[in-house]
């Protein structure tokens, strides 16, 4: 089950997710040994059932050694391990997650849905007024932070800086990524210095109020958790929004059916999430020797669940390469599974709904103006540009 394809070759992602390659791998088997050109060694998990096992069986597959593959050595110590929700196992994970979950209660998300509609309306009407533009830079990139800035404690003037830092944090070049995370953490470390006396109702406030094991969180845990949330909050939904719009514009009949109300928005959102899978892979490390779909995994081995592959496994999804907006059920793994299941899941759906409803009900529609540009990276599946023009509905 070793394979000659190097899934960490950025060129594979130049025209979007490498669906053909992943399908070929799935046809051979659900789990493949990979040794990348840079020396990164891991098991690529491409089948849905094996992926679900890796994500849910946290006692066997820990996230404390990293959740994103490295270019060279996956066994090297991972910065932040054990100190931010995504990089902890229970019981610490339960406590850290609880501390931030109160910002994303159904009531809080409902309140944010009002803001999401306003922001979507404003960004899209600006785009229409200009006759079109780049949906990525004019709308998708700005939208998530504009909706979440207040909850994240970022004043409007700091949004561009934060947007840039979180962009870099997901660069596949490790130095660039480290500098992005560093800037996000320094921002919150500085804010922490001025906030001791008045916690407030945002992310820092929630973390300052939190108790884990009866004790306050350390400054390091607070700053790392802020980094976890802010990078996740700003760098993912944008790719589902732009990738989802591209999928619709490339399929006029599907787009028309959605606009005419022949399919519901809720199931359309799930299908667009399945389709776009912005987080290319989710890494875990085996803590004991184990067996996974016939592969003999050794303690210490890294594994990477390839979400866009699991999402197109034909043993689970009928016609997986078709965009079926009323697909049901739709057990995609775009938002993960198990106890690290995306904390922002409800908010993502609310944000995508705000954009879609505005696009559906508008008097005009959008069309591709020129070919889109994919970010050629194995860390996120995403577009860096999507030129659109306004057309009659
Ligand atoms: C389309 C948009 C999004 C996608 C595709 C996405 C994807 C994911 C995935 C795959 C995981 C699991 C990681 C793992 O198991 O190691 C995750 C976890 C997480 N996500 Fe999201 N996410 C999105 C949006 C958001 C937003 C808007 C927030 C804002 C709060 C957020 C916050 C988090 C957090 C805090 C975790 C870690 C949860 C934990 O470890 O318990 N995500 N997300």
CSV table of C-alpha atoms and ligand atoms in Angstrom, one decimal:
chain,number,residue,atom,x,y,z
A,1,UNK,CA,0.0,0.0,0.0
A,2,UNK,CA,2.8,2.5,-0.7
A,3,UNK,CA,2.3,4.8,-3.5
A,4,UNK,CA,4.4,6.7,-6.0
A,5,UNK,CA,2.2,9.9,-5.9
A,6,UNK,CA,3.6,12.6,-3.6
A,7,UNK,CA,0.6,14.3,-2.0
A,8,UNK,CA,2.8,17.0,-0.7
A,9,UNK,CA,3.8,18.1,-4.2
A,10,UNK,CA,2.3,21.6,-4.5
A,11,UNK,CA,2.1,21.3,-8.3
A,12,UNK,CA,-0.6,18.7,-7.8
A,13,UNK,CA,-2.9,21.4,-6.5
A,14,UNK,CA,-2.3,24.0,-9.2
A,15,UNK,CA,-5.7,23.5,-10.8
A,16,UNK,CA,-7.6,22.7,-7.6
A,17,UNK,CA,-7.9,19.6,-5.4
A,18,UNK,CA,-6.3,16.5,-7.2
A,19,UNK,CA,-9.5,14.5,-7.5
A,20,UNK,CA,-8.2,12.2,-10.2
A,21,UNK,CA,-5.1,11.3,-8.2
A,22,UNK,CA,-7.2,10.7,-5.0
A,23,UNK,CA,-9.7,8.6,-6.9
A,24,UNK,CA,-6.9,6.4,-8.3
A,25,UNK,CA,-5.5,6.0,-4.8
A,26,UNK,CA,-9.0,5.1,-3.4
A,27,UNK,CA,-9.4,2.5,-6.1
A,28,UNK,CA,-6.2,0.8,-4.9
A,29,UNK,CA,-7.0,1.0,-1.2
A,30,UNK,CA,-8.1,3.3,1.7
A,31,UNK,CA,-4.7,3.8,3.3
A,32,UNK,CA,-1.3,4.5,1.6
A,33,UNK,CA,2.2,4.9,2.9
A,34,UNK,CA,3.7,8.2,1.7
A,35,UNK,CA,7.3,9.5,1.8
A,36,UNK,CA,7.3,13.0,0.3
A,37,UNK,CA,10.3,14.6,-1.5
A,38,UNK,CA,11.0,16.7,1.6
A,39,UNK,CA,11.1,13.6,3.8
A,40,UNK,CA,7.7,13.9,5.4
A,41,UNK,CA,6.5,10.3,6.2
A,42,UNK,CA,2.9,9.5,6.8
A,43,UNK,CA,-0.1,7.3,6.0
A,44,UNK,CA,-2.5,9.0,3.6
A,45,UNK,CA,-6.0,7.9,4.6
A,46,UNK,CA,-8.2,8.4,1.6
A,47,UNK,CA,-11.3,6.2,2.3
A,48,UNK,CA,-14.3,7.5,4.3
A,49,UNK,CA,-14.6,4.6,6.8
A,50,UNK,CA,-10.9,4.6,7.7
A,51,UNK,CA,-10.9,8.5,7.9
A,52,UNK,CA,-13.9,8.4,10.3
A,53,UNK,CA,-12.0,5.9,12.5
A,54,UNK,CA,-8.9,8.1,12.6
A,55,UNK,CA,-10.9,11.2,13.5
A,56,UNK,CA,-13.1,9.6,16.2
A,57,UNK,CA,-10.7,7.1,17.9
A,58,UNK,CA,-8.7,9.7,19.8
A,59,UNK,CA,-7.2,7.2,22.3
A,60,UNK,CA,-5.4,5.6,19.4
A,61,UNK,CA,-4.9,8.6,17.2
A,62,UNK,CA,-3.7,11.7,19.1
A,63,UNK,CA,-3.8,15.3,17.9
A,64,UNK,CA,-1.2,16.4,20.4
A,65,UNK,CA,1.6,15.9,17.9
A,66,UNK,CA,0.1,18.2,15.3
A,67,UNK,CA,-2.9,18.3,13.0
A,68,UNK,CA,-1.1,19.6,9.9
A,69,UNK,CA,1.6,17.6,8.2
A,70,UNK,CA,5.1,19.1,8.0
A,71,UNK,CA,7.2,19.2,4.9
A,72,UNK,CA,10.0,17.2,6.4
A,73,UNK,CA,9.7,15.6,9.9
A,74,UNK,CA,6.3,14.8,11.3
A,75,UNK,CA,7.8,13.5,14.6
A,76,UNK,CA,9.5,16.8,15.5
A,77,UNK,CA,7.9,18.6,18.5
A,78,UNK,CA,4.9,20.6,17.4
A,79,UNK,CA,4.6,24.2,18.7
A,80,UNK,CA,1.5,24.7,20.9
A,81,UNK,CA,0.9,21.0,21.4
A,82,UNK,CA,-1.2,20.3,24.5
A,83,UNK,CA,-2.1,24.0,24.9
A,84,UNK,CA,-4.8,24.8,22.3
A,85,UNK,CA,-8.1,23.0,21.7
A,86,UNK,CA,-7.2,21.4,18.4
A,87,UNK,CA,-3.8,20.1,19.8
A,88,UNK,CA,-5.1,18.5,23.0
A,89,UNK,CA,-6.7,15.3,24.0
A,90,UNK,CA,-9.1,14.9,27.0
A,91,UNK,CA,-9.3,15.9,29.7
A,92,UNK,CA,-7.5,19.2,28.8
A,93,UNK,CA,-9.3,19.3,25.5
A,94,UNK,CA,-12.7,19.2,27.1
A,95,UNK,CA,-11.8,22.1,29.4
A,96,UNK,CA,-10.2,24.3,26.7
A,97,UNK,CA,-13.1,23.7,24.3
A,98,UNK,CA,-15.7,24.4,26.9
A,99,UNK,CA,-14.0,27.8,27.5
A,100,UNK,CA,-14.5,29.0,24.0
A,101,UNK,CA,-17.7,27.1,23.2
A,102,UNK,CA,-19.7,29.6,25.1
A,103,UNK,CA,-19.0,32.2,22.4
A,104,UNK,CA,-20.6,29.9,19.8
A,105,UNK,CA,-23.9,28.9,21.5
A,106,UNK,CA,-27.0,28.7,19.3
A,107,UNK,CA,-28.1,32.1,20.7
A,108,UNK,CA,-24.8,33.7,19.9
A,109,UNK,CA,-24.8,32.2,16.4
A,110,UNK,CA,-28.3,33.4,15.8
A,111,UNK,CA,-27.2,36.9,16.7
A,112,UNK,CA,-24.3,36.7,14.4
A,113,UNK,CA,-26.6,35.6,11.6
A,114,UNK,CA,-28.2,39.1,11.5
A,115,UNK,CA,-24.7,40.6,11.2
A,116,UNK,CA,-23.8,38.0,8.5
A,117,UNK,CA,-26.7,39.0,6.4
A,118,UNK,CA,-25.8,42.7,6.7
A,119,UNK,CA,-22.1,42.1,5.8
A,120,UNK,CA,-23.0,39.8,2.9
A,121,UNK,CA,-25.5,42.4,1.6
A,122,UNK,CA,-23.0,45.2,1.8
A,123,UNK,CA,-20.1,43.4,0.2
A,124,UNK,CA,-22.2,41.9,-2.6
A,125,UNK,CA,-24.0,45.2,-3.4
A,126,UNK,CA,-20.6,46.9,-3.6
A,127,UNK,CA,-19.5,44.2,-6.0
A,128,UNK,CA,-22.6,44.6,-8.1
A,129,UNK,CA,-22.4,48.4,-8.1
A,130,UNK,CA,-19.0,48.0,-9.7
A,131,UNK,CA,-20.4,45.6,-12.3
A,132,UNK,CA,-18.3,42.8,-10.9
A,133,UNK,CA,-14.8,42.2,-9.5
A,134,UNK,CA,-12.9,39.5,-7.8
A,135,UNK,CA,-15.2,37.5,-5.6
A,136,UNK,CA,-12.3,36.2,-3.5
A,137,UNK,CA,-10.6,39.5,-2.6
A,138,UNK,CA,-13.8,41.6,-2.7
A,139,UNK,CA,-16.1,39.3,-0.8
A,140,UNK,CA,-15.0,35.9,0.4
A,141,UNK,CA,-11.7,37.0,2.0
A,142,UNK,CA,-13.3,39.9,3.9
A,143,UNK,CA,-16.5,38.3,4.9
A,144,UNK,CA,-15.6,35.8,7.8
A,145,UNK,CA,-13.5,38.3,9.7
A,146,UNK,CA,-16.0,41.1,9.2
A,147,UNK,CA,-18.7,38.9,10.7
A,148,UNK,CA,-16.5,37.6,13.6
A,149,UNK,CA,-14.3,40.6,14.4
A,150,UNK,CA,-16.3,41.7,17.4
A,151,UNK,CA,-16.4,38.2,19.0
A,152,UNK,CA,-12.7,37.8,18.3
A,153,UNK,CA,-12.0,41.2,19.8
A,154,UNK,CA,-10.5,42.7,16.6
A,155,UNK,CA,-11.4,46.4,16.0
A,156,UNK,CA,-12.1,47.3,12.3
A,157,UNK,CA,-8.7,49.0,11.8
A,158,UNK,CA,-6.9,45.8,12.7
A,159,UNK,CA,-8.8,43.5,10.3
A,160,UNK,CA,-6.4,43.9,7.3
A,161,UNK,CA,-3.4,43.1,9.5
A,162,UNK,CA,-5.1,40.1,11.0
A,163,UNK,CA,-6.3,38.9,7.6
A,164,UNK,CA,-2.7,39.1,6.3
A,165,UNK,CA,-1.3,37.3,9.3
A,166,UNK,CA,-3.8,34.4,9.1
A,167,UNK,CA,-3.2,34.1,5.4
A,168,UNK,CA,0.5,33.5,6.1
A,169,UNK,CA,-0.3,31.1,9.0
A,170,UNK,CA,-1.6,28.6,6.4
A,171,UNK,CA,1.2,28.9,3.9
A,172,UNK,CA,2.8,25.6,3.1
A,173,UNK,CA,6.2,27.1,3.6
A,174,UNK,CA,7.0,26.6,7.3
A,175,UNK,CA,8.8,29.9,7.9
A,176,UNK,CA,6.0,31.9,6.4
A,177,UNK,CA,3.4,29.9,8.5
A,178,UNK,CA,5.4,30.4,11.7
A,179,UNK,CA,5.6,34.2,11.1
A,180,UNK,CA,1.8,34.4,10.5
A,181,UNK,CA,1.1,32.5,13.8
A,182,UNK,CA,3.7,34.6,15.6
A,183,UNK,CA,1.9,37.8,14.5
A,184,UNK,CA,-1.5,36.5,15.6
A,185,UNK,CA,-0.1,35.5,19.0
A,186,UNK,CA,1.8,38.7,19.6
A,187,UNK,CA,-1.4,40.6,18.8
A,188,UNK,CA,-3.3,38.7,21.5
A,189,UNK,CA,-0.4,38.8,24.0
A,190,UNK,CA,-0.4,42.6,23.7
A,191,UNK,CA,-4.2,42.7,24.1
A,192,UNK,CA,-3.9,40.5,27.1
A,193,UNK,CA,-1.6,43.0,28.8
A,194,UNK,CA,-4.3,45.7,28.6
A,195,UNK,CA,-7.2,43.5,29.5
A,196,UNK,CA,-6.6,42.0,32.9
A,197,UNK,CA,-9.1,44.3,34.6
A,198,UNK,CA,-12.0,44.1,32.3
A,199,UNK,CA,-12.6,40.8,30.6
A,200,UNK,CA,-15.5,41.8,28.3
A,201,UNK,CA,-17.5,39.4,26.2
A,202,UNK,CA,-15.2,38.4,23.4
A,203,UNK,CA,-12.7,35.6,22.9
A,204,UNK,CA,-10.1,37.0,25.3
A,205,UNK,CA,-12.8,37.7,27.9
A,206,UNK,CA,-14.0,34.1,27.7
A,207,UNK,CA,-10.5,32.8,28.1
A,208,UNK,CA,-9.7,35.1,31.0
A,209,UNK,CA,-12.9,33.9,32.7
A,210,UNK,CA,-12.3,30.3,32.1
A,211,UNK,CA,-11.2,27.8,34.7
A,212,UNK,CA,-9.6,24.5,33.9
A,213,UNK,CA,-9.0,22.0,36.7
A,214,UNK,CA,-10.1,24.9,39.0
A,215,UNK,CA,-7.3,27.1,37.8
A,216,UNK,CA,-7.1,30.0,35.3
A,217,UNK,CA,-5.6,29.3,31.9
A,218,UNK,CA,-2.0,30.2,31.5
A,219,UNK,CA,-1.1,33.2,29.2
A,220,UNK,CA,0.5,30.7,26.8
A,221,UNK,CA,-2.7,28.7,26.6
A,222,UNK,CA,-4.8,31.8,26.1
A,223,UNK,CA,-2.7,33.2,23.3
A,224,UNK,CA,-2.4,29.8,21.6
A,225,UNK,CA,-6.1,29.2,21.8
A,226,UNK,CA,-6.7,32.6,20.3
A,227,UNK,CA,-4.4,31.7,17.5
A,228,UNK,CA,-6.3,28.4,17.0
A,229,UNK,CA,-9.7,30.1,16.8
A,230,UNK,CA,-8.7,33.2,14.7
A,231,UNK,CA,-6.9,31.2,12.0
A,232,UNK,CA,-9.7,28.7,11.8
A,233,UNK,CA,-12.3,31.5,11.8
A,234,UNK,CA,-10.8,33.5,9.0
A,235,UNK,CA,-9.1,31.1,6.7
A,236,UNK,CA,-11.7,28.4,6.0
A,237,UNK,CA,-15.2,29.7,5.3
A,238,UNK,CA,-13.8,32.0,2.6
A,239,UNK,CA,-12.8,28.9,0.6
A,240,UNK,CA,-16.1,27.2,0.8
A,241,UNK,CA,-17.8,30.5,-0.2
A,242,UNK,CA,-15.6,31.1,-3.3
A,243,UNK,CA,-15.2,27.4,-4.2
A,244,UNK,CA,-19.0,26.9,-3.8
A,245,UNK,CA,-19.8,29.9,-6.0
A,246,UNK,CA,-17.4,28.6,-8.7
A,247,UNK,CA,-19.1,25.2,-8.6
A,248,UNK,CA,-22.5,26.8,-9.1
A,249,UNK,CA,-21.4,29.2,-11.8
A,250,UNK,CA,-19.9,26.3,-13.7
A,251,UNK,CA,-23.2,24.4,-13.6
A,252,UNK,CA,-25.9,26.8,-14.8
A,253,UNK,CA,-28.7,24.3,-14.5
A,254,UNK,CA,-27.8,23.5,-10.9
A,255,UNK,CA,-27.5,27.2,-10.1
A,256,UNK,CA,-30.9,27.9,-11.7
A,257,UNK,CA,-32.6,25.1,-9.7
A,258,UNK,CA,-31.3,26.7,-6.5
A,259,UNK,CA,-32.4,30.2,-7.5
A,260,UNK,CA,-35.8,28.9,-8.5
A,261,UNK,CA,-36.3,27.3,-5.1
A,262,UNK,CA,-36.3,23.7,-6.5
A,263,UNK,CA,-33.8,22.7,-3.9
A,264,UNK,CA,-33.4,23.8,-0.3
A,265,UNK,CA,-30.6,26.1,0.9
A,266,UNK,CA,-29.7,23.8,3.9
A,267,UNK,CA,-28.9,20.8,1.8
A,268,UNK,CA,-27.2,23.0,-0.8
A,269,UNK,CA,-24.9,24.3,1.9
A,270,UNK,CA,-24.0,20.8,3.1
A,271,UNK,CA,-23.2,19.8,-0.5
A,272,UNK,CA,-21.1,22.9,-1.1
A,273,UNK,CA,-19.2,22.0,2.1
A,274,UNK,CA,-18.7,18.4,0.8
A,275,UNK,CA,-17.6,19.8,-2.5
A,276,UNK,CA,-15.1,22.4,-1.4
A,277,UNK,CA,-13.4,20.7,1.7
A,278,UNK,CA,-11.0,23.6,2.4
A,279,UNK,CA,-8.9,21.8,5.0
A,280,UNK,CA,-7.1,19.4,2.7
A,281,UNK,CA,-6.0,17.0,5.4
A,282,UNK,CA,-6.2,16.5,9.2
A,283,UNK,CA,-3.2,14.9,10.8
A,284,UNK,CA,-3.1,12.5,13.7
A,285,UNK,CA,-0.3,10.4,15.3
A,286,UNK,CA,-0.8,6.8,16.4
A,287,UNK,CA,0.0,6.3,20.0
A,288,UNK,CA,0.0,2.4,19.9
A,289,UNK,CA,0.6,-0.1,17.2
A,290,UNK,CA,-2.7,-0.7,15.4
A,291,UNK,CA,-4.3,-1.9,12.2
A,292,UNK,CA,-6.2,0.4,9.8
A,293,UNK,CA,-8.0,-1.0,6.8
A,294,UNK,CA,-5.3,-3.7,6.5
A,295,UNK,CA,-2.4,-1.3,7.0
A,296,UNK,CA,-0.1,-2.0,10.0
A,297,UNK,CA,0.4,1.3,11.7
A,298,UNK,CA,3.2,1.6,14.3
A,299,UNK,CA,3.1,3.8,17.4
A,300,UNK,CA,4.5,7.2,16.4
A,301,UNK,CA,3.4,7.0,12.8
A,302,UNK,CA,1.7,10.1,11.4
A,303,UNK,CA,-1.6,9.7,9.5
A,304,UNK,CA,-3.4,12.3,7.4
A,305,UNK,CA,-7.1,12.1,6.6
A,306,UNK,CA,-7.6,13.5,3.1
A,307,UNK,CA,-11.0,15.2,3.6
A,308,UNK,CA,-11.7,15.9,-0.1
A,309,UNK,CA,-11.0,12.2,-0.8
A,310,UNK,CA,-13.2,10.8,2.0
A,311,UNK,CA,-15.9,13.2,0.7
A,312,UNK,CA,-15.9,11.5,-2.7
A,313,UNK,CA,-15.7,7.9,-1.6
A,314,UNK,CA,-18.3,6.1,-3.8
A,315,UNK,CA,-19.0,3.5,-1.2
A,316,UNK,CA,-20.6,6.3,0.8
A,317,UNK,CA,-21.7,8.9,-1.8
A,318,UNK,CA,-23.7,8.1,-4.9
A,319,UNK,CA,-22.3,9.9,-8.0
A,320,UNK,CA,-19.6,11.5,-5.8
A,321,UNK,CA,-18.2,13.7,-8.6
A,322,UNK,CA,-21.6,15.3,-9.3
A,323,UNK,CA,-22.7,18.4,-7.4
A,324,UNK,CA,-26.1,17.2,-6.0
A,325,UNK,CA,-27.6,20.0,-4.0
A,326,UNK,CA,-30.3,17.9,-2.5
A,327,UNK,CA,-28.0,15.1,-1.5
A,328,UNK,CA,-29.2,13.3,1.6
A,329,UNK,CA,-27.7,12.0,3.8
A,330,UNK,CA,-24.4,13.9,3.4
A,331,UNK,CA,-21.9,12.6,5.9
A,332,UNK,CA,-19.0,14.7,4.6
A,333,UNK,CA,-15.9,15.1,6.7
A,334,UNK,CA,-15.2,18.8,5.7
A,335,UNK,CA,-15.7,19.9,9.3
A,336,UNK,CA,-14.0,16.9,10.8
A,337,UNK,CA,-15.6,14.4,13.1
A,338,UNK,CA,-15.4,13.2,16.7
A,339,UNK,CA,-14.5,15.4,19.6
A,340,UNK,CA,-12.5,18.0,17.6
A,341,UNK,CA,-15.5,18.4,15.2
A,342,UNK,CA,-15.4,22.1,14.1
A,343,UNK,CA,-16.4,24.4,16.8
A,344,UNK,CA,-17.5,27.0,14.2
A,345,UNK,CA,-19.8,24.5,12.3
A,346,UNK,CA,-23.0,26.3,13.1
A,347,UNK,CA,-21.5,29.7,12.3
A,348,UNK,CA,-20.0,28.5,9.0
A,349,UNK,CA,-23.5,27.4,7.9
A,350,UNK,CA,-25.0,30.7,9.0
A,351,UNK,CA,-22.3,32.6,7.0
A,352,UNK,CA,-22.7,30.5,3.9
A,353,UNK,CA,-26.5,30.9,4.1
A,354,UNK,CA,-26.2,34.7,4.3
A,355,UNK,CA,-24.1,34.8,1.1
A,356,UNK,CA,-26.2,32.2,-0.7
A,357,UNK,CA,-29.5,33.8,0.1
A,358,UNK,CA,-28.3,37.2,-1.0
A,359,UNK,CA,-27.0,35.7,-4.3
A,360,UNK,CA,-30.3,33.7,-4.8
A,361,UNK,CA,-32.7,36.6,-4.2
A,362,UNK,CA,-30.7,39.3,-6.1
A,363,UNK,CA,-32.2,40.9,-9.2
A,364,UNK,CA,-29.0,40.2,-11.1
A,365,UNK,CA,-26.7,37.1,-11.2
A,366,UNK,CA,-23.0,36.6,-11.5
A,367,UNK,CA,-21.0,34.9,-14.3
A,368,UNK,CA,-17.3,33.9,-14.5
A,369,UNK,CA,-15.4,36.8,-16.1
A,370,UNK,CA,-12.1,34.9,-16.6
A,371,UNK,CA,-10.6,31.6,-15.3
A,372,UNK,CA,-10.3,31.4,-11.5
A,373,UNK,CA,-6.9,31.0,-9.8
A,374,UNK,CA,-6.2,28.2,-7.4
A,375,UNK,CA,-3.7,28.6,-4.5
A,376,UNK,CA,-1.2,25.9,-5.2
A,377,UNK,CA,-0.8,24.5,-1.7
A,378,UNK,CA,-1.4,21.2,0.0
A,379,UNK,CA,-2.6,22.9,3.2
A,380,UNK,CA,-5.8,24.4,2.0
A,381,UNK,CA,-8.0,23.8,-1.0
A,382,UNK,CA,-8.8,27.3,-2.1
A,383,UNK,CA,-9.1,29.9,-4.8
A,384,UNK,CA,-6.9,33.0,-4.7
A,385,UNK,CA,-9.0,34.7,-7.4
A,386,UNK,CA,-12.5,34.3,-8.9
A,387,UNK,CA,-13.2,37.1,-11.4
A,388,UNK,CA,-16.9,37.6,-11.8
A,389,UNK,CA,-19.1,39.9,-13.8
A,390,UNK,CA,-22.7,41.0,-13.1
A,391,UNK,CA,-25.2,39.5,-15.6
A,392,UNK,CA,-29.1,39.6,-15.9
A,393,UNK,CA,-30.7,37.0,-13.6
B,1,LIG,C1,-15.8,26.1,6.0
B,1,LIG,C2,-15.2,26.5,7.1
B,1,LIG,C3,-14.5,25.6,8.1
B,1,LIG,C4,-14.0,24.4,7.9
B,1,LIG,C5,-13.8,23.6,6.5
B,1,LIG,C6,-13.4,23.9,9.1
B,1,LIG,C7,-12.8,22.7,9.3
B,1,LIG,C8,-12.5,22.2,10.5
B,1,LIG,C9,-12.0,20.9,10.8
B,1,LIG,C10,-11.7,19.8,9.7
B,1,LIG,C11,-11.7,20.7,12.1
B,1,LIG,C12,-11.2,19.5,12.8
B,1,LIG,C13,-9.7,19.6,13.0
B,1,LIG,C14,-9.2,18.3,13.7
B,1,LIG,O1,-9.9,17.4,13.9
B,1,LIG,O2,-7.9,18.3,13.9
B,1,LIG,C15,-12.1,22.0,12.7
B,1,LIG,C16,-11.9,22.3,14.1
B,1,LIG,C17,-12.1,23.5,14.6
B,1,LIG,N1,-12.7,24.6,14.0
B,1,LIG,FE1,-13.3,24.7,12.1
B,1,LIG,N2,-13.7,24.9,10.1
B,1,LIG,C18,-14.3,25.9,9.5
B,1,LIG,C19,-14.7,27.1,10.1
B,1,LIG,C20,-14.5,27.5,11.4
B,1,LIG,C21,-14.9,28.7,12.0
B,1,LIG,C22,-15.6,29.8,11.3
B,1,LIG,C23,-14.4,28.7,13.2
B,1,LIG,C24,-14.6,29.8,14.2
B,1,LIG,C25,-14.7,29.7,15.4
B,1,LIG,C26,-13.8,27.4,13.5
B,1,LIG,C27,-13.2,26.9,14.6
B,1,LIG,C28,-12.7,25.7,14.8
B,1,LIG,C29,-12.0,25.3,16.1
B,1,LIG,C30,-11.8,26.1,17.3
B,1,LIG,C31,-11.7,23.9,15.9
B,1,LIG,C32,-11.0,23.0,16.9
B,1,LIG,C33,-12.0,22.3,17.7
B,1,LIG,C34,-11.5,21.3,18.7
B,1,LIG,O3,-10.3,20.9,18.6
B,1,LIG,O4,-12.3,20.9,19.6
B,1,LIG,N3,-13.8,26.7,12.3
B,1,LIG,N4,-12.6,22.9,11.8
